[in-house]
mmCIF file of C-alpha atoms and ligand atoms in Angstrom:
data_model
loop_
_atom_site.group_PDB
_atom_site.id
_atom_site.type_symbol
_atom_site.label_atom_id
_atom_site.label_comp_id
_atom_site.label_asym_id
_atom_site.label_seq_id
_atom_site.Cartn_x
_atom_site.Cartn_y
_atom_site.Cartn_z
ATOM 1 C CA UNK A 1 2.153 3.812 -23.324
ATOM 2 C CA UNK A 2 5.109 5.876 -22.990
ATOM 3 C CA UNK A 3 7.725 4.476 -20.963
ATOM 4 C CA UNK A 4 10.228 7.137 -19.191
ATOM 5 C CA UNK A 5 12.895 6.658 -16.606
ATOM 6 C CA UNK A 6 14.322 9.824 -16.049
ATOM 7 C CA UNK A 7 12.103 13.008 -14.476
ATOM 8 C CA UNK A 8 12.622 15.509 -16.786
ATOM 9 C CA UNK A 9 11.408 14.068 -19.729
ATOM 10 C CA UNK A 10 8.532 12.517 -18.010
ATOM 11 C CA UNK A 11 8.189 16.409 -16.901
ATOM 12 C CA UNK A 12 8.443 17.029 -20.818
ATOM 13 C CA UNK A 13 5.328 14.953 -21.177
ATOM 14 C CA UNK A 14 3.479 16.524 -18.309
ATOM 15 C CA UNK A 15 4.127 19.971 -19.458
ATOM 16 C CA UNK A 16 2.205 19.101 -22.311
ATOM 17 C CA UNK A 17 -1.256 17.912 -20.476
ATOM 18 C CA UNK A 18 -0.936 20.425 -18.076
ATOM 19 C CA UNK A 19 -0.405 22.980 -20.962
ATOM 20 C CA UNK A 20 -3.373 21.470 -22.683
ATOM 21 C CA UNK A 21 -5.697 21.700 -19.489
ATOM 22 C CA UNK A 22 -6.183 17.921 -19.108
ATOM 23 C CA UNK A 23 -6.379 16.111 -15.734
ATOM 24 C CA UNK A 24 -3.493 13.710 -14.565
ATOM 25 C CA UNK A 25 -4.204 10.814 -12.005
ATOM 26 C CA UNK A 26 -1.340 8.711 -10.403
ATOM 27 C CA UNK A 27 -0.190 5.114 -9.231
ATOM 28 C CA UNK A 28 2.209 5.243 -7.022
ATOM 29 C CA UNK A 29 3.539 1.486 -6.918
ATOM 30 C CA UNK A 30 7.080 -0.729 -7.038
ATOM 31 C CA UNK A 31 5.873 -3.314 -9.396
ATOM 32 C CA UNK A 32 5.466 -7.385 -9.654
ATOM 33 C CA UNK A 33 2.062 -5.025 -10.524
ATOM 34 C CA UNK A 34 -1.932 -7.658 -9.801
ATOM 35 C CA UNK A 35 -5.211 -7.159 -10.048
ATOM 36 C CA UNK A 36 -5.156 -4.182 -7.342
ATOM 37 C CA UNK A 37 -2.699 -1.934 -8.954
ATOM 38 C CA UNK A 38 -4.456 -2.769 -12.444
ATOM 39 C CA UNK A 39 -7.983 -1.971 -10.791
ATOM 40 C CA UNK A 40 -6.567 1.649 -9.290
ATOM 41 C CA UNK A 41 -5.284 2.031 -13.086
ATOM 42 C CA UNK A 42 -8.492 1.846 -14.219
ATOM 43 C CA UNK A 43 -10.018 4.041 -11.339
ATOM 44 C CA UNK A 44 -7.676 6.791 -12.431
ATOM 45 C CA UNK A 45 -8.697 5.857 -15.798
ATOM 46 C CA UNK A 46 -12.126 7.123 -15.710
ATOM 47 C CA UNK A 47 -11.585 9.874 -13.145
ATOM 48 C CA UNK A 48 -9.032 11.603 -15.283
ATOM 49 C CA UNK A 49 -7.951 12.657 -19.142
ATOM 50 C CA UNK A 50 -4.388 11.174 -18.745
ATOM 51 C CA UNK A 51 -2.858 8.277 -16.174
ATOM 52 C CA UNK A 52 0.590 7.940 -14.874
ATOM 53 C CA UNK A 53 2.331 5.045 -12.899
ATOM 54 C CA UNK A 54 5.338 4.562 -11.411
ATOM 55 C CA UNK A 55 7.092 1.442 -10.864
ATOM 56 C CA UNK A 56 10.115 2.124 -8.533
ATOM 57 C CA UNK A 57 11.185 -0.393 -6.127
ATOM 58 C CA UNK A 58 11.924 2.446 -3.116
ATOM 59 C CA UNK A 59 14.660 1.375 -0.901
ATOM 60 C CA UNK A 60 14.286 4.313 1.765
ATOM 61 C CA UNK A 61 11.216 2.202 2.825
ATOM 62 C CA UNK A 62 12.732 -1.913 3.721
ATOM 63 C CA UNK A 63 13.763 -1.888 7.230
ATOM 64 C CA UNK A 64 15.519 -5.339 5.677
ATOM 65 C CA UNK A 65 17.814 -5.339 3.374
ATOM 66 C CA UNK A 66 16.641 -9.167 2.713
ATOM 67 C CA UNK A 67 13.248 -8.023 2.395
ATOM 68 C CA UNK A 68 14.229 -5.629 -0.446
ATOM 69 C CA UNK A 69 16.941 -8.199 -2.132
ATOM 70 C CA UNK A 70 13.791 -10.721 -2.263
ATOM 71 C CA UNK A 71 11.645 -8.253 -3.470
ATOM 72 C CA UNK A 72 9.666 -9.433 -6.461
ATOM 73 C CA UNK A 73 10.520 -7.196 -10.029
ATOM 74 C CA UNK A 74 9.637 -8.212 -13.337
ATOM 75 C CA UNK A 75 9.045 -5.023 -15.674
ATOM 76 C CA UNK A 76 8.466 -6.585 -18.940
ATOM 77 C CA UNK A 77 5.222 -8.385 -17.379
ATOM 78 C CA UNK A 78 4.056 -5.079 -16.119
ATOM 79 C CA UNK A 79 4.467 -3.433 -18.912
ATOM 80 C CA UNK A 80 2.386 -6.320 -20.543
ATOM 81 C CA UNK A 81 -0.063 -6.076 -17.929
ATOM 82 C CA UNK A 82 -0.093 -1.642 -18.261
ATOM 83 C CA UNK A 83 -0.329 -2.253 -21.439
ATOM 84 C CA UNK A 84 -4.315 -3.826 -20.878
ATOM 85 C CA UNK A 85 -4.951 -0.743 -18.822
ATOM 86 C CA UNK A 86 -5.890 2.595 -18.671
ATOM 87 C CA UNK A 87 -2.173 3.510 -18.464
ATOM 88 C CA UNK A 88 -0.664 6.723 -20.262
ATOM 89 C CA UNK A 89 2.662 7.048 -19.194
ATOM 90 C CA UNK A 90 5.099 4.836 -17.161
ATOM 91 C CA UNK A 91 7.518 6.138 -15.048
ATOM 92 C CA UNK A 92 10.617 3.605 -14.308
ATOM 93 C CA UNK A 93 13.218 5.981 -12.590
ATOM 94 C CA UNK A 94 16.174 4.215 -11.021
ATOM 95 C CA UNK A 95 17.724 4.800 -7.422
ATOM 96 C CA UNK A 96 20.029 7.430 -8.429
ATOM 97 C CA UNK A 97 17.494 9.553 -10.043
ATOM 98 C CA UNK A 98 14.832 9.435 -7.040
ATOM 99 C CA UNK A 99 17.680 9.933 -4.990
ATOM 100 C CA UNK A 100 20.786 11.486 -6.728
ATOM 101 C CA UNK A 101 21.755 12.456 -2.514
ATOM 102 C CA UNK A 102 20.641 10.722 0.371
ATOM 103 C CA UNK A 103 17.226 11.935 1.871
ATOM 104 C CA UNK A 104 17.883 12.987 5.414
ATOM 105 C CA UNK A 105 14.160 14.423 5.748
ATOM 106 C CA UNK A 106 11.977 12.755 8.698
ATOM 107 C CA UNK A 107 8.199 13.198 8.804
ATOM 108 C CA UNK A 108 5.915 14.082 11.872
ATOM 109 C CA UNK A 109 2.686 12.067 11.286
ATOM 110 C CA UNK A 110 0.830 12.986 14.971
ATOM 111 C CA UNK A 111 1.885 9.009 16.164
ATOM 112 C CA UNK A 112 0.006 7.698 12.758
ATOM 113 C CA UNK A 113 2.816 5.515 12.230
ATOM 114 C CA UNK A 114 3.914 4.016 15.805
ATOM 115 C CA UNK A 115 1.356 2.246 15.822
ATOM 116 C CA UNK A 116 0.703 -1.296 13.733
ATOM 117 C CA UNK A 117 3.380 -1.390 11.082
ATOM 118 C CA UNK A 118 5.204 1.148 12.838
ATOM 119 C CA UNK A 119 5.801 -0.798 15.600
ATOM 120 C CA UNK A 120 7.035 -3.580 13.617
ATOM 121 C CA UNK A 121 9.063 -2.074 10.405
ATOM 122 C CA UNK A 122 10.503 1.149 12.130
ATOM 123 C CA UNK A 123 11.487 3.864 9.380
ATOM 124 C CA UNK A 124 9.436 2.357 7.128
ATOM 125 C CA UNK A 125 6.829 5.192 6.632
ATOM 126 C CA UNK A 126 9.216 7.447 6.894
ATOM 127 C CA UNK A 127 10.731 6.025 3.742
ATOM 128 C CA UNK A 128 7.723 6.196 2.241
ATOM 129 C CA UNK A 129 6.977 9.392 3.357
ATOM 130 C CA UNK A 130 10.037 9.931 1.172
ATOM 131 C CA UNK A 131 9.322 8.958 -2.297
ATOM 132 C CA UNK A 132 5.640 9.932 -2.423
ATOM 133 C CA UNK A 133 6.306 13.127 -1.674
ATOM 134 C CA UNK A 134 9.545 13.252 -4.483
ATOM 135 C CA UNK A 135 7.149 10.964 -6.886
ATOM 136 C CA UNK A 136 4.071 13.804 -6.175
ATOM 137 C CA UNK A 137 6.657 17.033 -6.257
ATOM 138 C CA UNK A 138 7.218 15.529 -9.772
ATOM 139 C CA UNK A 139 4.522 14.750 -10.768
ATOM 140 C CA UNK A 140 1.680 16.806 -9.740
ATOM 141 C CA UNK A 141 -1.049 15.141 -9.934
ATOM 142 C CA UNK A 142 -5.279 16.030 -9.666
ATOM 143 C CA UNK A 143 -5.775 12.428 -8.258
ATOM 144 C CA UNK A 144 -3.285 9.787 -6.827
ATOM 145 C CA UNK A 145 -4.864 6.555 -5.929
ATOM 146 C CA UNK A 146 -3.926 3.520 -3.233
ATOM 147 C CA UNK A 147 -5.035 0.040 -1.963
ATOM 148 C CA UNK A 148 -7.265 -0.144 1.266
ATOM 149 C CA UNK A 149 -5.265 -2.911 1.783
ATOM 150 C CA UNK A 150 -1.991 -1.109 3.036
ATOM 151 C CA UNK A 151 -4.599 0.618 5.235
ATOM 152 C CA UNK A 152 -1.511 2.475 7.718
ATOM 153 C CA UNK A 153 -0.379 3.471 4.555
ATOM 154 C CA UNK A 154 -3.521 5.002 3.036
ATOM 155 C CA UNK A 155 -4.210 7.136 6.182
ATOM 156 C CA UNK A 156 -0.421 8.122 6.358
ATOM 157 C CA UNK A 157 -0.428 9.848 2.879
ATOM 158 C CA UNK A 158 -3.734 11.772 3.627
ATOM 159 C CA UNK A 159 -1.830 13.086 6.473
ATOM 160 C CA UNK A 160 1.182 13.307 4.551
ATOM 161 C CA UNK A 161 -0.581 15.556 1.608
ATOM 162 C CA UNK A 162 -3.134 17.609 3.989
ATOM 163 C CA UNK A 163 0.137 18.574 6.131
ATOM 164 C CA UNK A 164 3.221 19.236 4.236
ATOM 165 C CA UNK A 165 2.212 18.792 0.547
ATOM 166 C CA UNK A 166 -0.921 20.934 0.795
ATOM 167 C CA UNK A 167 -0.062 23.285 -2.020
ATOM 168 C CA UNK A 168 -0.052 20.574 -4.418
ATOM 169 C CA UNK A 169 -4.391 19.628 -4.315
ATOM 170 C CA UNK A 170 -3.614 16.512 -4.755
ATOM 171 C CA UNK A 171 -7.009 14.654 -3.969
ATOM 172 C CA UNK A 172 -6.502 10.625 -2.395
ATOM 173 C CA UNK A 173 -8.186 7.848 -3.952
ATOM 174 C CA UNK A 174 -8.249 5.148 -1.736
ATOM 175 C CA UNK A 175 -10.034 1.731 -3.293
ATOM 176 C CA UNK A 176 -11.508 -1.330 -2.368
ATOM 177 C CA UNK A 177 -8.913 -4.236 -1.299
ATOM 178 C CA UNK A 178 -8.829 -6.749 -4.171
ATOM 179 C CA UNK A 179 -8.619 -10.401 -3.372
ATOM 180 C CA UNK A 180 -8.120 -13.991 -4.758
ATOM 181 C CA UNK A 181 -10.877 -16.199 -5.224
ATOM 182 C CA UNK A 182 -10.106 -17.856 -2.028
ATOM 183 C CA UNK A 183 -10.527 -14.396 -0.397
ATOM 184 C CA UNK A 184 -6.247 -13.337 -0.432
ATOM 185 C CA UNK A 185 -6.364 -10.100 -0.129
ATOM 186 C CA UNK A 186 -3.691 -9.650 -3.463
ATOM 187 C CA UNK A 187 0.221 -8.451 -3.331
ATOM 188 C CA UNK A 188 2.890 -8.426 -4.483
ATOM 189 C CA UNK A 189 4.597 -10.500 -2.029
ATOM 190 C CA UNK A 190 1.871 -13.224 -2.621
ATOM 191 C CA UNK A 191 4.321 -14.480 -5.605
ATOM 192 C CA UNK A 192 7.006 -14.867 -2.914
ATOM 193 C CA UNK A 193 4.560 -18.169 -1.360
ATOM 194 C CA UNK A 194 5.119 -21.778 -1.248
ATOM 195 C CA UNK A 195 2.299 -23.840 -3.160
ATOM 196 C CA UNK A 196 1.736 -24.929 0.139
ATOM 197 C CA UNK A 197 2.167 -21.220 1.896
ATOM 198 C CA UNK A 198 -0.092 -20.393 -0.696
ATOM 199 C CA UNK A 199 -2.964 -22.719 0.836
ATOM 200 C CA UNK A 200 -2.205 -21.489 4.595
ATOM 201 C CA UNK A 201 -2.710 -17.623 3.404
ATOM 202 C CA UNK A 202 -6.608 -18.037 2.576
ATOM 203 C CA UNK A 203 -7.045 -18.857 6.494
ATOM 204 C CA UNK A 204 -6.140 -15.320 6.975
ATOM 205 C CA UNK A 205 -8.955 -13.537 4.793
ATOM 206 C CA UNK A 206 -11.046 -16.129 6.486
ATOM 207 C CA UNK A 207 -10.548 -15.737 10.186
ATOM 208 C CA UNK A 208 -11.021 -12.127 9.358
ATOM 209 C CA UNK A 209 -14.207 -12.790 7.471
ATOM 210 C CA UNK A 210 -15.699 -14.917 9.725
ATOM 211 C CA UNK A 211 -15.181 -12.458 13.145
ATOM 212 C CA UNK A 212 -16.113 -9.397 11.111
ATOM 213 C CA UNK A 213 -19.505 -11.017 10.425
ATOM 214 C CA UNK A 214 -20.287 -11.441 14.224
ATOM 215 C CA UNK A 215 -18.117 -9.391 15.852
ATOM 216 C CA UNK A 216 -21.311 -8.231 17.936
ATOM 217 C CA UNK A 217 -20.980 -11.167 20.641
ATOM 218 C CA UNK A 218 -17.930 -10.612 21.307
ATOM 219 C CA UNK A 219 -15.187 -7.668 23.115
ATOM 220 C CA UNK A 220 -12.316 -6.037 21.386
ATOM 221 C CA UNK A 221 -9.877 -8.763 22.987
ATOM 222 C CA UNK A 222 -11.618 -11.466 22.773
ATOM 223 C CA UNK A 223 -12.010 -10.963 18.988
ATOM 224 C CA UNK A 224 -8.389 -9.973 19.028
ATOM 225 C CA UNK A 225 -7.206 -13.755 21.011
ATOM 226 C CA UNK A 226 -9.843 -15.541 18.475
ATOM 227 C CA UNK A 227 -8.223 -14.860 15.693
ATOM 228 C CA UNK A 228 -4.835 -14.795 16.837
ATOM 229 C CA UNK A 229 -5.152 -18.422 18.023
ATOM 230 C CA UNK A 230 -7.102 -19.361 14.446
ATOM 231 C CA UNK A 231 -4.526 -18.457 12.095
ATOM 232 C CA UNK A 232 -1.737 -19.710 14.447
ATOM 233 C CA UNK A 233 -3.534 -22.806 13.948
ATOM 234 C CA UNK A 234 -1.883 -23.676 10.368
ATOM 235 C CA UNK A 235 1.596 -24.482 11.139
ATOM 236 C CA UNK A 236 2.782 -22.297 7.998
ATOM 237 C CA UNK A 237 1.324 -19.444 9.656
ATOM 238 C CA UNK A 238 2.165 -16.855 12.838
ATOM 239 C CA UNK A 239 0.444 -13.688 13.846
ATOM 240 C CA UNK A 240 2.332 -10.552 14.193
ATOM 241 C CA UNK A 241 0.228 -8.573 15.401
ATOM 242 C CA UNK A 242 -4.027 -8.326 15.754
ATOM 243 C CA UNK A 243 -5.402 -5.020 15.968
ATOM 244 C CA UNK A 244 -8.527 -2.866 16.241
ATOM 245 C CA UNK A 245 -8.518 0.223 15.143
ATOM 246 C CA UNK A 246 -10.197 3.550 14.915
ATOM 247 C CA UNK A 247 -10.516 4.782 10.790
ATOM 248 C CA UNK A 248 -9.062 8.006 11.817
ATOM 249 C CA UNK A 249 -6.805 7.648 14.784
ATOM 250 C CA UNK A 250 -5.337 4.356 14.034
ATOM 251 C CA UNK A 251 -5.461 3.624 18.025
ATOM 252 C CA UNK A 252 -6.485 0.842 19.176
ATOM 253 C CA UNK A 253 -10.848 1.166 20.527
ATOM 254 C CA UNK A 254 -12.142 -1.266 22.906
ATOM 255 C CA UNK A 255 -15.326 -0.299 21.870
ATOM 256 C CA UNK A 256 -16.060 -0.922 18.155
ATOM 257 C CA UNK A 257 -18.388 1.630 15.999
ATOM 258 C CA UNK A 258 -19.591 0.211 13.009
ATOM 259 C CA UNK A 259 -18.602 2.059 9.936
ATOM 260 C CA UNK A 260 -15.679 3.810 11.670
ATOM 261 C CA UNK A 261 -13.563 0.689 13.245
ATOM 262 C CA UNK A 262 -11.339 -1.836 11.302
ATOM 263 C CA UNK A 263 -9.400 -4.905 12.089
ATOM 264 C CA UNK A 264 -5.845 -5.107 11.149
ATOM 265 C CA UNK A 265 -3.776 -8.411 11.186
ATOM 266 C CA UNK A 266 -0.099 -8.751 9.924
ATOM 267 C CA UNK A 267 0.808 -12.761 9.707
ATOM 268 C CA UNK A 268 4.596 -14.376 8.649
ATOM 269 C CA UNK A 269 3.051 -17.204 6.576
ATOM 270 C CA UNK A 270 6.882 -18.635 5.853
ATOM 271 C CA UNK A 271 8.870 -15.782 5.831
ATOM 272 C CA UNK A 272 6.997 -13.491 3.905
ATOM 273 C CA UNK A 273 4.865 -10.589 5.287
ATOM 274 C CA UNK A 274 1.119 -10.572 4.316
ATOM 275 C CA UNK A 275 -1.352 -8.031 5.799
ATOM 276 C CA UNK A 276 -4.665 -8.017 5.404
ATOM 277 C CA UNK A 277 -7.755 -6.004 7.275
ATOM 278 C CA UNK A 278 -11.427 -5.732 7.525
ATOM 279 C CA UNK A 279 -13.739 -2.905 8.003
ATOM 280 C CA UNK A 280 -16.186 -3.997 10.712
ATOM 281 C CA UNK A 281 -19.599 -2.348 9.342
HETATM 282 O O1 LIG B 1 2.398 0.524 -1.353
HETATM 283 C C1 LIG B 1 3.701 0.996 -2.652
HETATM 284 O O2 LIG B 1 3.727 -0.133 -3.177
HETATM 285 C C2 LIG B 1 4.642 1.892 -1.799
HETATM 286 O O3 LIG B 1 5.044 2.123 -0.575
HETATM 287 C C3 LIG B 1 4.440 2.942 -2.427
HETATM 288 C C4 LIG B 1 3.391 3.778 -2.100
HETATM 289 C C5 LIG B 1 4.819 3.146 -3.940
HETATM 290 C C6 LIG B 1 5.942 3.806 -2.967
HETATM 291 O O4 LIG B 1 6.828 2.859 -2.656
#
């Protein structure tokens, strides 16, 4: 496994891969890796000749300075984990390497960024698009891998790729959520939870699972109300939003179309913000 910290070095390795006619899969991450990231890397390893993983905590996607400061970082552990999977190159740039000058670009996502996360994390998706577009321009992968846990992010990255970066011809692959034994969606932020908060966190997926298995008995308003109330019953948990949305437009629906609709939630567990989603089949 090769570790590079500069675009110049990375591009040198990528040129060798391209010149040999081999394919590249790319897994962008912010580090604090868990089984979800490792499964994306394994998927890439199956689909491509070479896999590049980036580790970069992107400052422009944090609308809250404390959140950026607290974001978990453990490079040594990340590298040890990547050695256990099909990762060929790790790219770990500095902030100066990625942003030699301020990135003033703004992206239009045709409303996809105005709902759910976009309402509560102003500018977040613009920052994601800034870094992902820079990374895509550097790596120019054949395929890029994202987790379904960040449901809205995946939709926005597809839009970004189709509308701003179509010349790169990158196939976006969205892979299933990997969950802990008690159902909690794996996330780097889970490491910030206290033992007690970690126990509470399981109620989020438990409640979503209960109602997605039983949604036909309720209207969408009733589902939102019941899920919100049941999660809020735990004193550590505070729902920020529950939304039931169309998988493509991300607009709130009043009628569920099986296979085309998803329940999405954001919940504070203490001061740690967790998100999750379940498809309605
Ligand atoms: O999902 C993430 O970890 C980040 O938003 C991403 C895509 C690596 C961009 O910083």
